């Protein structure tokens, strides 16, 4: 990964917006946009963004599950399946 190629000033984005978007979609590499020498934004293709959001949601579920286990707020597997069968099949 050559990060220096993926860092562009905001003036570059203003002048070459279509090129940046096409490049991001073709390479699936994010582009970091700087303003006054500081990183301010990231341009990313939609598929990579969706994958990142899905990954974050999974991590949140794992953390919630770990918290439930620590609090002993759990349901045994057999009991969960019995409850589910009752709800589905009466």
CSV table of C-alpha atoms in Angstrom, one decimal:
chain,number,residue,atom,x,y,z
A,1,UNK,CA,0.0,0.0,0.0
A,2,UNK,CA,1.4,3.4,-1.0
A,3,UNK,CA,-0.5,5.8,1.2
A,4,UNK,CA,1.1,8.8,-0.3
A,5,UNK,CA,-0.8,8.1,-3.6
A,6,UNK,CA,-4.0,8.0,-1.6
A,7,UNK,CA,-3.7,11.4,0.0
A,8,UNK,CA,-4.9,14.4,-2.0
A,9,UNK,CA,-5.5,18.0,-1.1
A,10,UNK,CA,-9.1,19.3,-1.4
A,11,UNK,CA,-8.1,21.5,-4.4
A,12,UNK,CA,-7.3,18.2,-6.3
A,13,UNK,CA,-10.7,16.8,-5.4
A,14,UNK,CA,-12.4,20.0,-6.5
A,15,UNK,CA,-10.6,20.0,-9.9
A,16,UNK,CA,-10.8,16.2,-10.5
A,17,UNK,CA,-13.8,14.9,-8.7
A,18,UNK,CA,-14.9,12.5,-11.4
A,19,UNK,CA,-11.4,11.1,-11.7
A,20,UNK,CA,-11.2,10.6,-7.9
A,21,UNK,CA,-14.5,8.8,-7.9
A,22,UNK,CA,-13.6,6.6,-10.9
A,23,UNK,CA,-10.3,5.7,-9.3
A,24,UNK,CA,-11.9,4.9,-6.0
A,25,UNK,CA,-14.4,2.7,-7.7
A,26,UNK,CA,-11.9,1.0,-9.9
A,27,UNK,CA,-9.2,0.3,-7.2
A,28,UNK,CA,-11.4,0.1,-4.1
A,29,UNK,CA,-8.8,2.2,-2.3
A,30,UNK,CA,-9.9,5.0,-0.2
A,31,UNK,CA,-8.6,8.5,-0.8
A,32,UNK,CA,-7.8,10.8,2.1
A,33,UNK,CA,-8.6,14.4,1.5
A,34,UNK,CA,-6.6,17.1,3.3
A,35,UNK,CA,-7.4,20.7,4.0
A,36,UNK,CA,-4.6,23.0,5.1
A,37,UNK,CA,-2.3,20.0,5.4
A,38,UNK,CA,-4.6,18.1,7.8
A,39,UNK,CA,-6.7,15.0,6.9
A,40,UNK,CA,-10.3,16.0,6.9
A,41,UNK,CA,-12.3,13.4,4.9
A,42,UNK,CA,-12.2,10.1,3.2
A,43,UNK,CA,-13.6,9.2,-0.2
A,44,UNK,CA,-14.5,5.5,-0.4
A,45,UNK,CA,-16.4,3.3,-2.9
A,46,UNK,CA,-19.9,2.2,-1.8
A,47,UNK,CA,-19.2,-1.5,-1.6
A,48,UNK,CA,-16.2,-1.0,0.7
A,49,UNK,CA,-18.3,1.4,2.8
A,50,UNK,CA,-21.1,-1.2,3.1
A,51,UNK,CA,-18.6,-3.9,4.0
A,52,UNK,CA,-17.2,-1.6,6.7
A,53,UNK,CA,-20.6,-0.8,8.1
A,54,UNK,CA,-21.6,-4.5,8.2
A,55,UNK,CA,-18.3,-5.3,9.9
A,56,UNK,CA,-18.9,-2.6,12.6
A,57,UNK,CA,-22.5,-3.9,13.1
A,58,UNK,CA,-21.1,-7.4,13.7
A,59,UNK,CA,-18.6,-6.1,16.1
A,60,UNK,CA,-21.3,-4.3,18.0
A,61,UNK,CA,-23.3,-7.6,18.2
A,62,UNK,CA,-20.3,-9.4,19.6
A,63,UNK,CA,-19.7,-6.7,22.2
A,64,UNK,CA,-23.4,-6.9,23.3
A,65,UNK,CA,-23.2,-10.7,23.4
A,66,UNK,CA,-20.0,-10.5,25.6
A,67,UNK,CA,-21.7,-8.0,27.9
A,68,UNK,CA,-24.8,-10.4,28.2
A,69,UNK,CA,-22.5,-13.3,29.1
A,70,UNK,CA,-20.6,-11.3,31.7
A,71,UNK,CA,-24.0,-10.3,33.3
A,72,UNK,CA,-25.1,-14.0,33.0
A,73,UNK,CA,-28.1,-12.7,31.0
A,74,UNK,CA,-28.2,-15.8,28.7
A,75,UNK,CA,-30.7,-18.4,27.6
A,76,UNK,CA,-29.6,-22.0,27.2
A,77,UNK,CA,-29.6,-23.3,23.6
A,78,UNK,CA,-32.2,-26.0,24.2
A,79,UNK,CA,-34.5,-23.5,25.9
A,80,UNK,CA,-34.1,-21.0,23.1
A,81,UNK,CA,-35.0,-23.6,20.5
A,82,UNK,CA,-38.0,-24.8,22.5
A,83,UNK,CA,-39.2,-21.2,22.8
A,84,UNK,CA,-38.7,-20.6,19.1
A,85,UNK,CA,-40.6,-23.8,18.1
A,86,UNK,CA,-43.5,-22.8,20.4
A,87,UNK,CA,-43.7,-19.4,18.7
A,88,UNK,CA,-43.4,-20.8,15.2
A,89,UNK,CA,-45.6,-23.9,15.5
A,90,UNK,CA,-47.8,-23.1,18.4
